[in-house]
């Protein structure tokens, strides 16, 4: 099993920045990819960004390209999401997810992720 714990959420004004962290524990060796998703009450979960554990391959949603950066620190078993130039429409609960599929490539399909964190709230005010 793998446990994922997000942190770093909070409230910020439009144009501000936040950095989310996702700490993984447990059977880390079984993981091949990680992703960030977000969800607003009453709406479907939305892909934000994803990366592979083994290299610099990444994928971003068009809505966050150029503003958000996904990264990881393998030594700390932690994934990050640096969010800059935040907009009110970025307000959501942000979830990290992990995939144990060996042929994983950064992917927006939430069905290929096997583990999920509990989420962290990000609120951007105008």
Tab-separated table of C-alpha atoms in Angstrom:
chain	number	residue	atom	x	y	z
A	1	UNK	CA	0.000	0.000	0.000
A	2	UNK	CA	0.967	3.623	-0.528
A	3	UNK	CA	-0.120	6.611	1.502
A	4	UNK	CA	-0.195	10.117	0.048
A	5	UNK	CA	-0.438	13.247	2.172
A	6	UNK	CA	-0.881	16.690	0.622
A	7	UNK	CA	0.057	19.944	2.294
A	8	UNK	CA	0.621	23.566	1.395
A	9	UNK	CA	-2.882	24.669	0.529
A	10	UNK	CA	-4.315	27.935	1.762
A	11	UNK	CA	-5.823	31.245	0.777
A	12	UNK	CA	-4.090	33.712	-1.504
A	13	UNK	CA	-5.014	36.725	-3.575
A	14	UNK	CA	-5.133	36.590	-7.345
A	15	UNK	CA	-1.652	36.834	-8.814
A	16	UNK	CA	-0.117	35.153	-5.791
A	17	UNK	CA	1.705	31.855	-5.439
A	18	UNK	CA	1.465	28.638	-3.449
A	19	UNK	CA	3.482	25.435	-3.382
A	20	UNK	CA	1.710	22.164	-2.724
A	21	UNK	CA	3.544	19.090	-1.508
A	22	UNK	CA	2.574	15.438	-1.693
A	23	UNK	CA	4.535	13.106	0.559
A	24	UNK	CA	4.417	9.424	-0.332
A	25	UNK	CA	5.051	6.588	2.097
A	26	UNK	CA	4.734	2.831	2.079
A	27	UNK	CA	5.570	0.778	-1.028
A	28	UNK	CA	7.187	3.660	-2.901
A	29	UNK	CA	9.142	1.304	-5.133
A	30	UNK	CA	5.869	0.257	-6.753
A	31	UNK	CA	5.137	3.739	-8.075
A	32	UNK	CA	5.870	4.874	-11.605
A	33	UNK	CA	3.969	8.132	-11.915
A	34	UNK	CA	2.280	10.897	-9.975
A	35	UNK	CA	-0.329	13.477	-10.773
A	36	UNK	CA	-2.254	16.445	-9.431
A	37	UNK	CA	-5.986	16.828	-9.871
A	38	UNK	CA	-8.457	19.365	-8.537
A	39	UNK	CA	-12.157	19.441	-7.862
A	40	UNK	CA	-14.756	22.078	-7.170
A	41	UNK	CA	-17.977	21.020	-5.390
A	42	UNK	CA	-20.569	19.952	-7.918
A	43	UNK	CA	-18.062	19.570	-10.746
A	44	UNK	CA	-16.025	16.693	-12.111
A	45	UNK	CA	-12.465	16.141	-10.996
A	46	UNK	CA	-10.042	17.949	-13.310
A	47	UNK	CA	-6.512	17.022	-14.317
A	48	UNK	CA	-3.825	19.576	-13.469
A	49	UNK	CA	-0.365	18.058	-14.015
A	50	UNK	CA	1.526	14.767	-13.974
A	51	UNK	CA	5.058	13.430	-14.002
A	52	UNK	CA	7.025	10.200	-13.963
A	53	UNK	CA	9.142	9.192	-10.984
A	54	UNK	CA	12.046	8.120	-13.167
A	55	UNK	CA	12.616	11.076	-15.478
A	56	UNK	CA	11.574	14.625	-16.333
A	57	UNK	CA	8.573	13.677	-18.418
A	58	UNK	CA	5.618	15.906	-17.543
A	59	UNK	CA	2.152	16.844	-18.764
A	60	UNK	CA	0.010	19.887	-17.938
A	61	UNK	CA	-3.556	20.922	-18.443
A	62	UNK	CA	-3.814	23.809	-20.884
A	63	UNK	CA	-5.407	25.957	-18.181
A	64	UNK	CA	-2.256	25.855	-16.025
A	65	UNK	CA	0.549	25.714	-18.607
A	66	UNK	CA	3.134	28.391	-18.003
A	67	UNK	CA	1.820	29.076	-14.486
A	68	UNK	CA	2.170	25.743	-12.644
A	69	UNK	CA	5.237	23.528	-12.390
A	70	UNK	CA	5.256	19.929	-11.223
A	71	UNK	CA	8.426	18.481	-9.757
A	72	UNK	CA	9.579	15.705	-7.496
A	73	UNK	CA	12.313	14.935	-5.017
A	74	UNK	CA	12.904	11.205	-5.162
A	75	UNK	CA	15.161	11.272	-2.108
A	76	UNK	CA	12.295	12.703	-0.066
A	77	UNK	CA	9.559	10.692	-1.819
A	78	UNK	CA	7.761	13.967	-2.361
A	79	UNK	CA	6.060	15.599	-5.327
A	80	UNK	CA	5.444	19.324	-5.591
A	81	UNK	CA	3.160	21.665	-7.477
A	82	UNK	CA	4.456	25.215	-7.719
A	83	UNK	CA	1.506	27.463	-8.566
A	84	UNK	CA	2.165	31.013	-9.741
A	85	UNK	CA	-0.063	33.764	-11.121
A	86	UNK	CA	-3.013	32.182	-9.400
A	87	UNK	CA	-6.504	33.034	-10.571
A	88	UNK	CA	-9.868	32.774	-8.780
A	89	UNK	CA	-10.770	29.901	-11.105
A	90	UNK	CA	-7.890	27.895	-9.631
A	91	UNK	CA	-9.879	27.653	-6.403
A	92	UNK	CA	-10.485	23.965	-5.667
A	93	UNK	CA	-9.502	21.042	-3.514
A	94	UNK	CA	-6.235	19.723	-4.919
A	95	UNK	CA	-5.501	16.000	-4.785
A	96	UNK	CA	-2.306	14.134	-5.514
A	97	UNK	CA	-2.452	10.690	-7.052
A	98	UNK	CA	-0.002	7.894	-7.773
A	99	UNK	CA	0.124	5.156	-10.387
A	100	UNK	CA	1.767	1.737	-10.071
A	101	UNK	CA	1.534	0.955	-13.782
A	102	UNK	CA	5.020	0.123	-15.130
A	103	UNK	CA	4.366	1.712	-18.539
A	104	UNK	CA	2.994	4.894	-17.076
A	105	UNK	CA	3.383	8.077	-19.038
A	106	UNK	CA	2.158	11.409	-17.636
A	107	UNK	CA	-1.553	11.096	-18.013
A	108	UNK	CA	-4.753	13.047	-17.478
A	109	UNK	CA	-6.898	9.917	-17.118
A	110	UNK	CA	-7.722	9.579	-13.429
A	111	UNK	CA	-8.602	5.908	-13.871
A	112	UNK	CA	-4.938	4.916	-14.147
A	113	UNK	CA	-4.067	6.277	-10.730
A	114	UNK	CA	-4.205	3.761	-7.930
A	115	UNK	CA	-3.695	5.879	-4.830
A	116	UNK	CA	-5.117	9.234	-3.809
A	117	UNK	CA	-4.426	11.724	-1.054
A	118	UNK	CA	-7.051	13.358	1.125
A	119	UNK	CA	-6.838	16.725	-0.660
A	120	UNK	CA	-5.830	20.238	0.305
A	121	UNK	CA	-7.936	23.366	-0.210
A	122	UNK	CA	-6.657	26.197	-2.368
A	123	UNK	CA	-8.673	29.412	-2.361
A	124	UNK	CA	-7.803	32.331	-4.632
A	125	UNK	CA	-9.634	35.594	-4.041
A	126	UNK	CA	-10.002	38.371	-6.569
